mmCIF file of C-alpha atoms in Angstrom:
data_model
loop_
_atom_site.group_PDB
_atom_site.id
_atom_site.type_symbol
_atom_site.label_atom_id
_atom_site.label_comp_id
_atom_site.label_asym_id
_atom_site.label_seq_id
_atom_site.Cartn_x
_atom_site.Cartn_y
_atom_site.Cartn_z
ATOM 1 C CA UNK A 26 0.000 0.000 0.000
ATOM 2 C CA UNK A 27 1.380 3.344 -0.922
ATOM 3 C CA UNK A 28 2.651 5.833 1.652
ATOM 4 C CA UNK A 29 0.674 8.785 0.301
ATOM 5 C CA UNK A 30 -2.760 6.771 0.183
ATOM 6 C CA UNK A 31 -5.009 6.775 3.094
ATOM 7 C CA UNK A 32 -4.741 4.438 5.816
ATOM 8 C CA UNK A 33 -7.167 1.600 6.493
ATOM 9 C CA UNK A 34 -9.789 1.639 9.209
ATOM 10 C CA UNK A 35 -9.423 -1.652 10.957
ATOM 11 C CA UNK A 36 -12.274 -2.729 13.348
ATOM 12 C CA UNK A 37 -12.529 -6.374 15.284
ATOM 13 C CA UNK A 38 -16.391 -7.073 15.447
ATOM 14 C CA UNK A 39 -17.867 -9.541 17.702
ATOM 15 C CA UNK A 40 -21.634 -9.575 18.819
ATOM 16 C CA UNK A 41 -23.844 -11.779 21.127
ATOM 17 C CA UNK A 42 -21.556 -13.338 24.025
ATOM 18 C CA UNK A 43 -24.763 -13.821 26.107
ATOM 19 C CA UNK A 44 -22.731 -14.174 29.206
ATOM 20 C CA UNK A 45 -24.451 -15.602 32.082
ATOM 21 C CA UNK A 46 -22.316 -16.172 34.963
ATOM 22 C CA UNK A 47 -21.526 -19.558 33.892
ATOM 23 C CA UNK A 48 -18.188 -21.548 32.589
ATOM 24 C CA UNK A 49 -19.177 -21.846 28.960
ATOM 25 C CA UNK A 50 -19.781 -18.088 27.638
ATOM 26 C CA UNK A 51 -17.111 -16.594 30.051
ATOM 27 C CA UNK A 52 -14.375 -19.179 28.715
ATOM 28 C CA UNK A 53 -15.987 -18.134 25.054
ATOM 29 C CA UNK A 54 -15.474 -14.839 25.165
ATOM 30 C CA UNK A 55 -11.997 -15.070 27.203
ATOM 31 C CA UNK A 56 -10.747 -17.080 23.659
ATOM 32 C CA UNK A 57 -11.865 -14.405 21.546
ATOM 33 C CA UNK A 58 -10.195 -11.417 23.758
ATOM 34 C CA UNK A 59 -7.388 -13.848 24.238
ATOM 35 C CA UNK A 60 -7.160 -14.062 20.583
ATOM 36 C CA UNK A 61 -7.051 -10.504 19.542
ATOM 37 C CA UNK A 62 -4.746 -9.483 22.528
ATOM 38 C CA UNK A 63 -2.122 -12.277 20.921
ATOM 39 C CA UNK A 64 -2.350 -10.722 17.702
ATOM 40 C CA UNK A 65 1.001 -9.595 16.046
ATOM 41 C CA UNK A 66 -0.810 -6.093 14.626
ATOM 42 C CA UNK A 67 -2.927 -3.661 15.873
ATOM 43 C CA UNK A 68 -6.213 -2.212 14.751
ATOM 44 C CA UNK A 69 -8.838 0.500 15.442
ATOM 45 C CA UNK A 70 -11.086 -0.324 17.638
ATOM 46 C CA UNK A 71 -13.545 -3.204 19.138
ATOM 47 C CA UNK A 72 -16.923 -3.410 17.969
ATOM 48 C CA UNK A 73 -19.781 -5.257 19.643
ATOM 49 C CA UNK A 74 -23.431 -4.992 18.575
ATOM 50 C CA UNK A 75 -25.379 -6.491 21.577
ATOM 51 C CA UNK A 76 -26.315 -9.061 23.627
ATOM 52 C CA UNK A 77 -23.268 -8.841 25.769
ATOM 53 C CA UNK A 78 -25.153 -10.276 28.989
ATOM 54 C CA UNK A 79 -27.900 -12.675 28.632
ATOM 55 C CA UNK A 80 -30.389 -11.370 31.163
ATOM 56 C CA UNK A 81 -29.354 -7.841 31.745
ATOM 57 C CA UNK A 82 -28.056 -8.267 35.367
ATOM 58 C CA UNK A 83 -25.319 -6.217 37.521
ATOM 59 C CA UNK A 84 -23.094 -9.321 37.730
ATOM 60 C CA UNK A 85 -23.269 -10.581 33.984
ATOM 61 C CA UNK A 86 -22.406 -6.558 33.274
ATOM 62 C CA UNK A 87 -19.713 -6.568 35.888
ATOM 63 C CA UNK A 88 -18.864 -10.108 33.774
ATOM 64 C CA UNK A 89 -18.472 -8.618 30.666
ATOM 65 C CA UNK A 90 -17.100 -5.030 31.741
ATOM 66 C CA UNK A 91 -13.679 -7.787 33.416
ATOM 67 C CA UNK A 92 -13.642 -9.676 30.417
ATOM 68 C CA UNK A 93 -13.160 -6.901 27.902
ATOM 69 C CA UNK A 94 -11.112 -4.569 29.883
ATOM 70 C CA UNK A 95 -7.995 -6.247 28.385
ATOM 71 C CA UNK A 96 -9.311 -4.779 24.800
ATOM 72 C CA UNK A 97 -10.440 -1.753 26.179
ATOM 73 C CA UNK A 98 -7.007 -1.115 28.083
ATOM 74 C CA UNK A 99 -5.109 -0.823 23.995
ATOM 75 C CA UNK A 100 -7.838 -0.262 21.709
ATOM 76 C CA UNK A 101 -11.413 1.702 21.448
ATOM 77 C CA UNK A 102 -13.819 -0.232 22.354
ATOM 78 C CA UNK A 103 -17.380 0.305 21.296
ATOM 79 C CA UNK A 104 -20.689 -1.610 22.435
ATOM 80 C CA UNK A 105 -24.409 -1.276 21.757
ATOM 81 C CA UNK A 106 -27.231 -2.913 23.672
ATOM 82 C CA UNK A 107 -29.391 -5.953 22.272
ATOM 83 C CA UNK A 108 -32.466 -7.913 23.297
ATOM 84 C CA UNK A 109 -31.334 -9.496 26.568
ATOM 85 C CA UNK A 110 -29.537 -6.481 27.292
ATOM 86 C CA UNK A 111 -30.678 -4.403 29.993
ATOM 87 C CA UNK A 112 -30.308 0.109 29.077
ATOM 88 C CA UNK A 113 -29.759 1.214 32.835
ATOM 89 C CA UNK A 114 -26.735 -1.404 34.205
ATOM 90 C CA UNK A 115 -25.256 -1.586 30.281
ATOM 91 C CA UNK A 116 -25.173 2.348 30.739
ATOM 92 C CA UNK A 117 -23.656 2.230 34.287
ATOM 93 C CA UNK A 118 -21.256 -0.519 34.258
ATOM 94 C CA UNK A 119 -20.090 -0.784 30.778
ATOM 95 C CA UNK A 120 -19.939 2.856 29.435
ATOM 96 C CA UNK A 121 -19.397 4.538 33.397
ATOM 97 C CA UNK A 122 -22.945 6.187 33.657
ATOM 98 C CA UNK A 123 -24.302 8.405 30.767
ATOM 99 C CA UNK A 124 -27.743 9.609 30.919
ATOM 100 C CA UNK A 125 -29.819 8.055 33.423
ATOM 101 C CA UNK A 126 -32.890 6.308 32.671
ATOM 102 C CA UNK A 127 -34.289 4.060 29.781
ATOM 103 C CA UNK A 128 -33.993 6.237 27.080
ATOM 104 C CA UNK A 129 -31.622 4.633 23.881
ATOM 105 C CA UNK A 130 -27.901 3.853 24.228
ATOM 106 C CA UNK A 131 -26.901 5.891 21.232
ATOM 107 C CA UNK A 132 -23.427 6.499 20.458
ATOM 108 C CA UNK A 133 -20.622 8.367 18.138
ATOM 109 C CA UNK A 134 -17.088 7.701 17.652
ATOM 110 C CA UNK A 135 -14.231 8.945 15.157
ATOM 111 C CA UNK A 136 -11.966 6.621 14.395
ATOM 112 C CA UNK A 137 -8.777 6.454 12.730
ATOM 113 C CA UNK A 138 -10.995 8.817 10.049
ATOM 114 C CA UNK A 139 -14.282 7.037 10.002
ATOM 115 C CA UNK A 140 -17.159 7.618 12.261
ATOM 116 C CA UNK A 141 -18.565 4.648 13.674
ATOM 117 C CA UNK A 142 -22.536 5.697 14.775
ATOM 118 C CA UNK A 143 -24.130 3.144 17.488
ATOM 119 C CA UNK A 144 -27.834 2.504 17.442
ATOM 120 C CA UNK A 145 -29.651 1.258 20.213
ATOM 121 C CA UNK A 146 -32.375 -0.918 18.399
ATOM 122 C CA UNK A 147 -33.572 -2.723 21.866
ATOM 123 C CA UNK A 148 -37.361 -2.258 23.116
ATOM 124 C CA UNK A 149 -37.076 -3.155 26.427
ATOM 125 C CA UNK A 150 -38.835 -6.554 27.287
ATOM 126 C CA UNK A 151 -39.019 -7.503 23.594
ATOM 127 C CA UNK A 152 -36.819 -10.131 21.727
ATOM 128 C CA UNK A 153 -37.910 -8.020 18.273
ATOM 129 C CA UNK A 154 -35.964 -4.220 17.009
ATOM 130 C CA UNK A 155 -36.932 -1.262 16.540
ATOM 131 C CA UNK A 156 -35.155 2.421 15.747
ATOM 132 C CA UNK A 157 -37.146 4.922 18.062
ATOM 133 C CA UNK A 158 -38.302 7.981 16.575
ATOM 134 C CA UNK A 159 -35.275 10.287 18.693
ATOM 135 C CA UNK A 160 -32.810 7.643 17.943
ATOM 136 C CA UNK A 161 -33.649 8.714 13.562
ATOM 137 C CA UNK A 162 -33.696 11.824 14.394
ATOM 138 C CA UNK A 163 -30.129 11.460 16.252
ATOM 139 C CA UNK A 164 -29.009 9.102 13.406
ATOM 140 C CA UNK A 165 -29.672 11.724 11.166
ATOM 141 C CA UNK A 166 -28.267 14.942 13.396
ATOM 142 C CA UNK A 167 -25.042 12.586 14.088
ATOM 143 C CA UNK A 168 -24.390 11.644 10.123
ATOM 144 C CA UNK A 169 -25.499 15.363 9.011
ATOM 145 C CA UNK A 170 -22.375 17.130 11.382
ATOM 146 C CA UNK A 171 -19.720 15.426 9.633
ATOM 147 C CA UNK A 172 -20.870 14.555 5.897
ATOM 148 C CA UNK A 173 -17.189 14.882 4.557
ATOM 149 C CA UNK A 174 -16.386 11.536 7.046
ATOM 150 C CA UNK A 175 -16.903 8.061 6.085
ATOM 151 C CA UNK A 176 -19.683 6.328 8.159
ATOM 152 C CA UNK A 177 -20.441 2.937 9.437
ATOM 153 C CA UNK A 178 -23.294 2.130 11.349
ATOM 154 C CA UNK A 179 -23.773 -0.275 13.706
ATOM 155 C CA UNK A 180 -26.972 -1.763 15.443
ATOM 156 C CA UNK A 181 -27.777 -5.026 17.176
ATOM 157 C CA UNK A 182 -30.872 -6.573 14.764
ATOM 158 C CA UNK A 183 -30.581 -6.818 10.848
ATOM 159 C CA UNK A 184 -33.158 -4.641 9.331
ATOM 160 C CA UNK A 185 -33.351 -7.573 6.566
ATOM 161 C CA UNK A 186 -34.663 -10.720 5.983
ATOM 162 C CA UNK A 187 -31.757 -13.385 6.195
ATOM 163 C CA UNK A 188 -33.209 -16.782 5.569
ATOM 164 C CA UNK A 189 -33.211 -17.505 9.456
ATOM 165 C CA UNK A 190 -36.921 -18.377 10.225
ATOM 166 C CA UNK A 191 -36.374 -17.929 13.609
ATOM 167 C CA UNK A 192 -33.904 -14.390 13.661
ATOM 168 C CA UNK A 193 -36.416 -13.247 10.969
ATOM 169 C CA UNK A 194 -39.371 -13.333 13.021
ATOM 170 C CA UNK A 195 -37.354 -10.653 15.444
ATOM 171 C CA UNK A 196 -35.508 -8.636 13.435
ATOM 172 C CA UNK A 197 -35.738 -5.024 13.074
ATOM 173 C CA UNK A 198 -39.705 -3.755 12.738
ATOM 174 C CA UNK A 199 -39.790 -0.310 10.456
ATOM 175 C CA UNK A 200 -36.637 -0.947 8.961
ATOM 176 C CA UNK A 201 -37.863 1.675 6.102
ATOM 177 C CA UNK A 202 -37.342 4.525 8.758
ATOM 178 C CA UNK A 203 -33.662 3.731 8.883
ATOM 179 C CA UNK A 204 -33.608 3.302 5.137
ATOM 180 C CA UNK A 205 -34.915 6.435 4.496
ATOM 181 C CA UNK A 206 -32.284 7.790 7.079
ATOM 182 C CA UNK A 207 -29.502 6.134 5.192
ATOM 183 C CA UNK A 208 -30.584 7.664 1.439
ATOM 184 C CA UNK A 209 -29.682 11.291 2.913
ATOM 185 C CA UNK A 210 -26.858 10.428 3.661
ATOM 186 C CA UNK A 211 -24.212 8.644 0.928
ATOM 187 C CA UNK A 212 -21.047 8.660 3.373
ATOM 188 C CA UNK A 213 -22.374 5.374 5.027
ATOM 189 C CA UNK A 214 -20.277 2.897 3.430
ATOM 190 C CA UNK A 215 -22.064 0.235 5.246
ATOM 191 C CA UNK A 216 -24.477 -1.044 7.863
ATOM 192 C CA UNK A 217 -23.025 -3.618 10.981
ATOM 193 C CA UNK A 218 -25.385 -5.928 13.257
ATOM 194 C CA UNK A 219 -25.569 -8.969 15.660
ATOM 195 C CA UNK A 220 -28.373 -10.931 16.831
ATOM 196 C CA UNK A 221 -28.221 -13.355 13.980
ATOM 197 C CA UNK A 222 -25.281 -15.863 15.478
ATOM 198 C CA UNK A 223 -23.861 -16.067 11.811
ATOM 199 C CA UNK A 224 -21.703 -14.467 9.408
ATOM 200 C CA UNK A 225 -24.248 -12.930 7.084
ATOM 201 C CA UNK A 226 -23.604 -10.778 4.158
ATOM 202 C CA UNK A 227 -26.214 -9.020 2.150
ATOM 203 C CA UNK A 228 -27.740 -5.671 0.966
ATOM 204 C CA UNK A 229 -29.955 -2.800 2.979
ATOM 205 C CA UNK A 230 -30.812 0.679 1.465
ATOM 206 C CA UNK A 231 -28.048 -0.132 -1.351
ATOM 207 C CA UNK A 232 -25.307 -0.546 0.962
ATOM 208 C CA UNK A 233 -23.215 -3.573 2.345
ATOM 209 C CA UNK A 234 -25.529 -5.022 5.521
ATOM 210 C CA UNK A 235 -22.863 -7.276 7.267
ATOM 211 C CA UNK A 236 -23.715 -9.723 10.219
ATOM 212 C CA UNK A 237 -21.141 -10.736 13.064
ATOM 213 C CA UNK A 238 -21.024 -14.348 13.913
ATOM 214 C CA UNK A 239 -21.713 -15.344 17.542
ATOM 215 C CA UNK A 240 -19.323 -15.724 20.659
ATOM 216 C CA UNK A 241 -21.896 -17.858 22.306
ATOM 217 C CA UNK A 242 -23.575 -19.798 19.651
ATOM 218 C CA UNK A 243 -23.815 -20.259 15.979
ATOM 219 C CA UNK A 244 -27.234 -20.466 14.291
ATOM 220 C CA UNK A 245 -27.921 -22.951 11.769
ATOM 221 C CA UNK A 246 -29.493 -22.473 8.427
ATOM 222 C CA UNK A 247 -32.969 -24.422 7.664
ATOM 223 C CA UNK A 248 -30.866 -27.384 5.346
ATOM 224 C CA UNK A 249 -28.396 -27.751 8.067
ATOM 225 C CA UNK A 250 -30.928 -28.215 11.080
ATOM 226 C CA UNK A 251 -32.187 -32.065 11.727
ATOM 227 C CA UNK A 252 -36.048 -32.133 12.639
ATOM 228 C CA UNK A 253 -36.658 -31.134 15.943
ATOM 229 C CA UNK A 254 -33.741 -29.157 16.307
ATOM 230 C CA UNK A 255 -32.670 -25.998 17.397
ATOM 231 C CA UNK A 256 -32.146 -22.973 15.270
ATOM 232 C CA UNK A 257 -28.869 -22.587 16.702
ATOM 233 C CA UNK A 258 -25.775 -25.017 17.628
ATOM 234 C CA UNK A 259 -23.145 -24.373 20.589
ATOM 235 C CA UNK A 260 -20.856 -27.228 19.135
ATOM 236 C CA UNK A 261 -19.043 -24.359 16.405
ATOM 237 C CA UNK A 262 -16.284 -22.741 17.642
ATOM 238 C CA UNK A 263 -16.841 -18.459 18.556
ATOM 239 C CA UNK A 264 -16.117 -16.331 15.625
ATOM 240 C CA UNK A 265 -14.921 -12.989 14.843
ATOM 241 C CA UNK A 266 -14.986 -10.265 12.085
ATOM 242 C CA UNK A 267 -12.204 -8.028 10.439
ATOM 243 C CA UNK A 268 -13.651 -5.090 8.921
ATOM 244 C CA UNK A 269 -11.324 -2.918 6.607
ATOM 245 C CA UNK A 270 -12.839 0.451 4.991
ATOM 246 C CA UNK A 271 -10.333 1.724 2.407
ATOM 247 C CA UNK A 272 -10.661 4.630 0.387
ATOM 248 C CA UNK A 273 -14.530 3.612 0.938
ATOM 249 C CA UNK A 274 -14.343 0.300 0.198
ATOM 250 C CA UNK A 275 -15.586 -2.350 3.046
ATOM 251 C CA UNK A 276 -13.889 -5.828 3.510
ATOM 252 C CA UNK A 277 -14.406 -7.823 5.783
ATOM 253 C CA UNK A 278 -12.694 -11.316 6.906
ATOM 254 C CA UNK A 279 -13.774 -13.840 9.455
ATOM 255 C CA UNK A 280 -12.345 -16.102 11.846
ATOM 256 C CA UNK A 281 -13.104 -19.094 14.105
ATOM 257 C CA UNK A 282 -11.321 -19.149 17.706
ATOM 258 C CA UNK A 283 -10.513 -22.535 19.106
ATOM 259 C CA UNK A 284 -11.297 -22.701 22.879
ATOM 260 C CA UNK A 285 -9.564 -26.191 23.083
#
């Protein structure tokens, strides 16, 4: 790559650890910190979009917030709620208070010459998404004060159909609100979600709409499940994403983590 060219945006995208107190998810997600921390290189920043605790409670934050700190000790590290997160303990014990309350975790960051915009897409109490009307209009303010800088934007539930019966049935309700968001805006190079448990790449609003794979689990398509079983298998190994925007160009590479 030449000297006088741009340099990459690097981010390490993980989603859905659903930790829960017990041995399986905690040693999960310890292999994929473990993982990055060994790696030779550096990158940008740490992105995950949801479901970091699996019932929203103090501990399983206080969990996760001891888990990640390695990450968040040498690179940025960036998290938005999901389903079986909880807004008021994610808000105190992961990002160190914020505004109090239940209103949406909604976030900014510039990094490394892209700003990365975080959408909280929870309704409390409900496995489904949805973009509330102030989090649009934030979406909107946020992208609008810096249209010269590349954009990403990240949210816990695909606003698509992926061929998941069960995901599909909660995804992201209204989707056509953040769509419509999206088409005033043409510095989003691409759209980032969890929820899902798979690597999942497709199109929303003409843009790239890429899916992390799952710490905790990995959810099986219709032709791989047997009758009878579930929609997702804990017998894969955790995976991980590499996203590289380039002179606004997105790539993105994924890898397993052994945990044995």
């Amino acid at each position: 790559m030449s000297s006088d060219r741009p340099a990459p945006t690097v981010l390490a995208h993980l989603s859905d650890l659903h930790l829960d107190g017990g041995p399986r998810a905690t040693e999960r997600t310890r292999a994929v910190v473990a993982h990055l921390l060994d790696l030779p290189g550096t990158f940008d920043g740490v992105l995950v979009t949801g479901d970091l605790a699996d019932h929203g409670t103090d501990d399983e934050y206080r969990l996760a917030a001891e888990l990640l700190k390695p990450l968040a000790d040498r690179h940025p590290l960036l998290v938005c709620p999901g389903n079986h997160d909880a807004r008021e303990p994610f808000r105190r014990l992961l990002l160190g208070g914020g505004e109090p309350g239940d209103a949406p975790v909604n976030q900014v960051r510039d990094l490394a010459g892209t700003r990365v915009v975080l959408c909280d897409s929870s309704i409390p109490g409900r496995a489904e998404g949805r973009l509330a009307p102030e989090t649009l209009a934030w979406l909107d303010a946020t992208l609008a004060a810096a249209p010269r800088l590349p954009a990403l934007v990240a949210l816990h539930h695909p606003p698509v159909d992926l061929g998941l019966p069960y995901i599909d049935r909660i995804g992201l309700r209204e989707a056509e609100g953040l769509a419509a968001v999206l088409d005033r805006h043409p510095q989003v190079i691409a759209v980032l979600c969890g929820h899902a448990h798979t690597s999942a790449a497709t199109t929303f609003a003409g843009r790239p709409l890429l899916c992390a794979p799952g710490v905790a689990s990995t959810a099986l398509v219709p032709w791989e499940q047997q009758p009878g079983q579930s929609w997702k298998t804990e017998d894969a190994d955790p995976a991980l994403t590499f996203h590289l925007l380039h002179e606004g160009r997105l790539t993105s590479h994924h890898r397993t983590v052994r945990t044995a």
